[in-house]
PDB file of C-alpha atoms in Angstrom:
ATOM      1  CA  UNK A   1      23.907  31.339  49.488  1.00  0.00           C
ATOM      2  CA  UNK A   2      24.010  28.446  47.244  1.00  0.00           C
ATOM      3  CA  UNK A   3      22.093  28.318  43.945  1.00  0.00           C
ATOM      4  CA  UNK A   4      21.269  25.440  42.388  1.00  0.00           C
ATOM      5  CA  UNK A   5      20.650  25.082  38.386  1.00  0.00           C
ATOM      6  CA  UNK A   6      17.958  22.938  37.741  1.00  0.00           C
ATOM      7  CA  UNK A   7      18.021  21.254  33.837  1.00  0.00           C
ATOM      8  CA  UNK A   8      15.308  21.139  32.017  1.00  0.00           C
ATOM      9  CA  UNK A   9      13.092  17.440  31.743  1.00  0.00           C
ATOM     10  CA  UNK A  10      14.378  15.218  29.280  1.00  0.00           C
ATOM     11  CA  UNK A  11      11.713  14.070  26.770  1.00  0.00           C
ATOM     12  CA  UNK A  12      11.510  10.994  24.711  1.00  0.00           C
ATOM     13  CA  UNK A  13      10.334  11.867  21.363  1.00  0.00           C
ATOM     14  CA  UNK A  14       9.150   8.254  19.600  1.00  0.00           C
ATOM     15  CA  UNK A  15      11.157   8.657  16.001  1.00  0.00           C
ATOM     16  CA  UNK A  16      10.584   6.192  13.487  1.00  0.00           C
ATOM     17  CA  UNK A  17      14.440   3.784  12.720  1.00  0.00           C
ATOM     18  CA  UNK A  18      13.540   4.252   9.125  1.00  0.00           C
ATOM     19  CA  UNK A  19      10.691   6.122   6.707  1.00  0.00           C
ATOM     20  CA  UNK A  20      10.422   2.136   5.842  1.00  0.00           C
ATOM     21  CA  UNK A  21       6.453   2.413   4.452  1.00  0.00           C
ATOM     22  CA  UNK A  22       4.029   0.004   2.576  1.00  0.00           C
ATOM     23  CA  UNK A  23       1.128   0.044   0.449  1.00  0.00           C
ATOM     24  CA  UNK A  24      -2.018  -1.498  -0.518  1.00  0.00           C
ATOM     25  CA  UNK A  25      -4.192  -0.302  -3.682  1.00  0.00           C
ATOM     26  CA  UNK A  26      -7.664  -0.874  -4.113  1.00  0.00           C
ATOM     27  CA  UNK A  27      -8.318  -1.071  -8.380  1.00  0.00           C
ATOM     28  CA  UNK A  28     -10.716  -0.774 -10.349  1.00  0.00           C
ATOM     29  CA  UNK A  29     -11.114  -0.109 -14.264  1.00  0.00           C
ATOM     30  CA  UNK A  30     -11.089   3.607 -13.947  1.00  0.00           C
ATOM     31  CA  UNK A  31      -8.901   4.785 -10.947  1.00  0.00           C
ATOM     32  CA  UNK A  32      -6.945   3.033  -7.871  1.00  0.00           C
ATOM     33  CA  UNK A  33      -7.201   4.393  -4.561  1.00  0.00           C
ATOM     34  CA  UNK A  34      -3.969   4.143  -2.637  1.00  0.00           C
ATOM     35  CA  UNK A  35      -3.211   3.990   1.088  1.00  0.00           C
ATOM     36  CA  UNK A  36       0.204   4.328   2.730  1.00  0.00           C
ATOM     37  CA  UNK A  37       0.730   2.968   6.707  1.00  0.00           C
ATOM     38  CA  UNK A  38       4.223   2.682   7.975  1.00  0.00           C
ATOM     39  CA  UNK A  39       5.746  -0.548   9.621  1.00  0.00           C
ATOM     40  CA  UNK A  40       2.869  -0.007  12.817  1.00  0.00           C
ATOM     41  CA  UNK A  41       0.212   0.001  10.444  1.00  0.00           C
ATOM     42  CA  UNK A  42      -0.486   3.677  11.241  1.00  0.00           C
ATOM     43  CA  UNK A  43      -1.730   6.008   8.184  1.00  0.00           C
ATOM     44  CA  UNK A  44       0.123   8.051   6.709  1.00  0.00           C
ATOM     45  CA  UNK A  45      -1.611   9.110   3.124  1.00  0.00           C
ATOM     46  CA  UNK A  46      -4.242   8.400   1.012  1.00  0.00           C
ATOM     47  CA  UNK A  47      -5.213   9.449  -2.515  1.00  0.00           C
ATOM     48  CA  UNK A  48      -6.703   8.334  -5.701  1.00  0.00           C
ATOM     49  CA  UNK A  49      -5.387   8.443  -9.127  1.00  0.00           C
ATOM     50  CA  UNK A  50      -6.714   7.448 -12.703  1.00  0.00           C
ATOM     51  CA  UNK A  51      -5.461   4.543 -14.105  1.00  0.00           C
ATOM     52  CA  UNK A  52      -3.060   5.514 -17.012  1.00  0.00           C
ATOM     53  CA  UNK A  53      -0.032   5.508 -17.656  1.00  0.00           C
ATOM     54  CA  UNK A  54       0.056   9.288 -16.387  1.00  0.00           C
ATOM     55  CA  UNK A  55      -1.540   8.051 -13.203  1.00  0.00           C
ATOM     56  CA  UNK A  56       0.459   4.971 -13.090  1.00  0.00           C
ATOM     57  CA  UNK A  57       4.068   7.261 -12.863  1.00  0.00           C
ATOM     58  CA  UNK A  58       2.010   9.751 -10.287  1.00  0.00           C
ATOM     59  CA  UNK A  59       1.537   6.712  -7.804  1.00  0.00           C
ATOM     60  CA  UNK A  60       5.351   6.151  -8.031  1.00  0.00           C
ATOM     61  CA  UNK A  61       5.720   9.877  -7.411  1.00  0.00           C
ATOM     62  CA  UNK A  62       3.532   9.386  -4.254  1.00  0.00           C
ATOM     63  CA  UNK A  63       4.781   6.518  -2.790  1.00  0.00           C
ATOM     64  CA  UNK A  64       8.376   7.459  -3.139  1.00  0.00           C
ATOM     65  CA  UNK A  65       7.786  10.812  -1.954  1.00  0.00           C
ATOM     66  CA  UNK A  66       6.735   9.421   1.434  1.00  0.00           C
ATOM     67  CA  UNK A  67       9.365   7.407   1.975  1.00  0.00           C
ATOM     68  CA  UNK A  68      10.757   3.929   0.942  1.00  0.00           C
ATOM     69  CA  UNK A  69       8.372   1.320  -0.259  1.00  0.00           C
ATOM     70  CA  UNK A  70       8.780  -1.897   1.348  1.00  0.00           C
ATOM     71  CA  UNK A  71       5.704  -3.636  -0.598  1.00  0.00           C
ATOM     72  CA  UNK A  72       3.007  -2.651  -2.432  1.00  0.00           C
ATOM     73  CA  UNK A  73      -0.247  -4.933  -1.866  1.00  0.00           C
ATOM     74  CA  UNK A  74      -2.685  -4.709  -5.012  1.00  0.00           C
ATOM     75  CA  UNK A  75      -6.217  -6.028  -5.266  1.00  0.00           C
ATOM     76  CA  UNK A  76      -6.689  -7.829  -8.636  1.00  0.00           C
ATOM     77  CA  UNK A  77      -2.848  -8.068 -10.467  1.00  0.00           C
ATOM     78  CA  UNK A  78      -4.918 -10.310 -12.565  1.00  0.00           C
ATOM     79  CA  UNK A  79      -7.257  -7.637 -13.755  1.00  0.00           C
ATOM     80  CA  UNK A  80      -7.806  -4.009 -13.009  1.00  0.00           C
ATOM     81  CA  UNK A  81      -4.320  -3.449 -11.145  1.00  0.00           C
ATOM     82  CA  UNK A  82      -2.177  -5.917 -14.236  1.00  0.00           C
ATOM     83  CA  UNK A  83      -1.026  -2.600 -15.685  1.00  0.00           C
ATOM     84  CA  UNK A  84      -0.027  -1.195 -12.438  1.00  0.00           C
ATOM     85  CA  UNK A  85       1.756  -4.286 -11.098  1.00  0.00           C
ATOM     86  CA  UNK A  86       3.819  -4.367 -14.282  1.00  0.00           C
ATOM     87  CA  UNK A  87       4.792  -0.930 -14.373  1.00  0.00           C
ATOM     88  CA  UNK A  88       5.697  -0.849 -10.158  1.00  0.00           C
ATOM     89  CA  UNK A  89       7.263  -4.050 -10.640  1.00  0.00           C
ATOM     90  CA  UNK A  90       9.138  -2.495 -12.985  1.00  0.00           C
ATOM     91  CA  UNK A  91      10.020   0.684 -10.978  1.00  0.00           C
ATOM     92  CA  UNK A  92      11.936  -2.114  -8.557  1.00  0.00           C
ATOM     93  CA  UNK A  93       8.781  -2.157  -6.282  1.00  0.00           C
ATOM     94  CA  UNK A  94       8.120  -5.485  -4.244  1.00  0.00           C
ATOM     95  CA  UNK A  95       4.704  -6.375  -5.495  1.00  0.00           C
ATOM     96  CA  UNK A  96       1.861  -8.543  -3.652  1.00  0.00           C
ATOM     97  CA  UNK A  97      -1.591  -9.834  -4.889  1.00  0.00           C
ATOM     98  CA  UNK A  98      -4.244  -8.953  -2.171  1.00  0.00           C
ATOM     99  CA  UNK A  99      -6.891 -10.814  -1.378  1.00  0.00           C
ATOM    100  CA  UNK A 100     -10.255  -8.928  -1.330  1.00  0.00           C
ATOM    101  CA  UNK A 101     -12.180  -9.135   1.838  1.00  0.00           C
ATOM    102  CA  UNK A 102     -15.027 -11.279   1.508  1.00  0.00           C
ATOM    103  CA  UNK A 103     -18.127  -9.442   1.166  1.00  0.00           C
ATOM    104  CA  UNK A 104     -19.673 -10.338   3.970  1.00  0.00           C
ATOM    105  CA  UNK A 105     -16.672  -9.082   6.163  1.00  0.00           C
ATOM    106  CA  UNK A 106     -16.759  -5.548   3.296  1.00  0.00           C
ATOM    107  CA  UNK A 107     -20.586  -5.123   4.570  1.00  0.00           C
ATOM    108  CA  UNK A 108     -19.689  -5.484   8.737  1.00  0.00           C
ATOM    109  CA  UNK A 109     -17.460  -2.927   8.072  1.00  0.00           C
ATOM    110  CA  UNK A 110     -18.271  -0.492   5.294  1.00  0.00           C
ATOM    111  CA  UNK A 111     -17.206  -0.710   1.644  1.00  0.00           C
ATOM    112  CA  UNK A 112     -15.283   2.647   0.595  1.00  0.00           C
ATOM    113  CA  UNK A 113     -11.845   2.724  -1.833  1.00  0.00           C
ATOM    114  CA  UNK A 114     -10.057   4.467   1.127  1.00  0.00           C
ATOM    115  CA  UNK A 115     -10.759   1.716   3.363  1.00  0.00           C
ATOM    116  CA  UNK A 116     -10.117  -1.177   1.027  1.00  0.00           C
ATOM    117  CA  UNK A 117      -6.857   0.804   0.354  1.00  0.00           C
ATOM    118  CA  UNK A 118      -5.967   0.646   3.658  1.00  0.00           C
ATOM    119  CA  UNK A 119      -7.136  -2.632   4.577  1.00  0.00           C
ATOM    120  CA  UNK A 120      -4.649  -3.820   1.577  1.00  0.00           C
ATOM    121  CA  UNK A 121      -1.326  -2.199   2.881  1.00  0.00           C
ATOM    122  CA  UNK A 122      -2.276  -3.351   6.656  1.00  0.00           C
ATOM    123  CA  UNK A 123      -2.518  -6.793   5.140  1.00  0.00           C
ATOM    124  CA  UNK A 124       0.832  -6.282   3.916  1.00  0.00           C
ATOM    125  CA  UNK A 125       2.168  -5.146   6.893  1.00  0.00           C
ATOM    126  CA  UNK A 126       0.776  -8.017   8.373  1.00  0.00           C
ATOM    127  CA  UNK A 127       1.833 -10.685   5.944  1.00  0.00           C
ATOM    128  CA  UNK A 128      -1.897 -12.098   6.315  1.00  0.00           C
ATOM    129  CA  UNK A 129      -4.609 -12.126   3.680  1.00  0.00           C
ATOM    130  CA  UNK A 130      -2.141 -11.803   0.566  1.00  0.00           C
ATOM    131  CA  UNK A 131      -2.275 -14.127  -2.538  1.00  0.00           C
ATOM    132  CA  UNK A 132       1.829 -13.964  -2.857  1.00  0.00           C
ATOM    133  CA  UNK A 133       4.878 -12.247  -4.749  1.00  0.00           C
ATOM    134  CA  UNK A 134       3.461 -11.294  -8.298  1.00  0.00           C
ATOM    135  CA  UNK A 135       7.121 -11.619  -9.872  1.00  0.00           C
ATOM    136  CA  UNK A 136       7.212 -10.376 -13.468  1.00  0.00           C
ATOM    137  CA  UNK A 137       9.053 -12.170 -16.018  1.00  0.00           C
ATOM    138  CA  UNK A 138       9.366  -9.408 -18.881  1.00  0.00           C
ATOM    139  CA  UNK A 139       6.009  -8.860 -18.759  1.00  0.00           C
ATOM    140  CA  UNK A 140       4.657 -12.217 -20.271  1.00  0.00           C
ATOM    141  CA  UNK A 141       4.255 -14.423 -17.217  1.00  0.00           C
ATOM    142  CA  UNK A 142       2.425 -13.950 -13.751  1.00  0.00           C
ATOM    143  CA  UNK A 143       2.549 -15.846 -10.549  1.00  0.00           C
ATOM    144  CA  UNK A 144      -0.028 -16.002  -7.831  1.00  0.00           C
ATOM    145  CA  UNK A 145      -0.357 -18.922  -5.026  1.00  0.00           C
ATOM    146  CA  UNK A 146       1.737 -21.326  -7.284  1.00  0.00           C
ATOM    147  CA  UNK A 147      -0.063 -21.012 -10.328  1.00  0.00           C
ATOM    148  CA  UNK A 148       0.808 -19.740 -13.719  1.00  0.00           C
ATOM    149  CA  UNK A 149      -2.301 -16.879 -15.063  1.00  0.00           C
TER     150      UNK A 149
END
């Protein structure tokens, strides 16, 4: 009698080359909301924080703790999110101004912090819709599109 062993399937199991994740940040004068996608543009995490200094060091918490930050895409590094750029700039974080949708395009398809969050890190992950590099010179100077602010 012959008996044959039979091995078991072989399945594929997709696993990401790197925990390689980016960032976008919706701000506002109170709190940011901010989403994490990886390199696909998939979600990963979402939360809001206030926006302090305590809240600040908790978003660096959060990012880091999901993996490592490629670029972080904030809405208004002019205003609201000046703070925040500085102090992820600071923590070594590649930082990118955001454009805001228009709101025509915000009303098509809904206006919520989570979304706008998310819509800022896919833009990053797209390299469409952003402003440019916000690069910090000690604090003093800022540079968007060219142009000293």
């Amino acid at each position: 009698m012959t008996v044959a062993v039979l091995e078991p399937p072989q399945i594929a199991i997709a696993v990401p080359a790197s925990n390689i994740i980016f960032a976008g940040v919706d701000t506002h004068k109170d709190t940011h909301h901010v989403a994490i996608v990886d390199g696909l543009g998939r979600p990963i995490a979402d939360r809001e924080f206030l926006a302090v200094g305590s809240g600040y060091r908790q978003i660096i918490g959060f990012l880091h703790a999901h993996g490592i930050v490629e670029a972080v895409g904030v809405e208004g590094t002019g205003s609201y999110g000046a703070e925040l750029t500085r102090v992820l700039a600071g923590a070594g974080m590649r930082v990118l101004e955001v454009c805001r949708a228009n709101r025509a395009e915000r009303r098509l398809r809904g206006k919520s912090d989570p979304l706008d969050a998310r819509q800022a890190a896919l833009s990053v992950v797209a390299g469409r819709g952003l402003a440019g590099h916000v690069p910090l010179s000690g604090g003093v100077s800022q540079h968007r599109a060219g142009q000293l602010f």
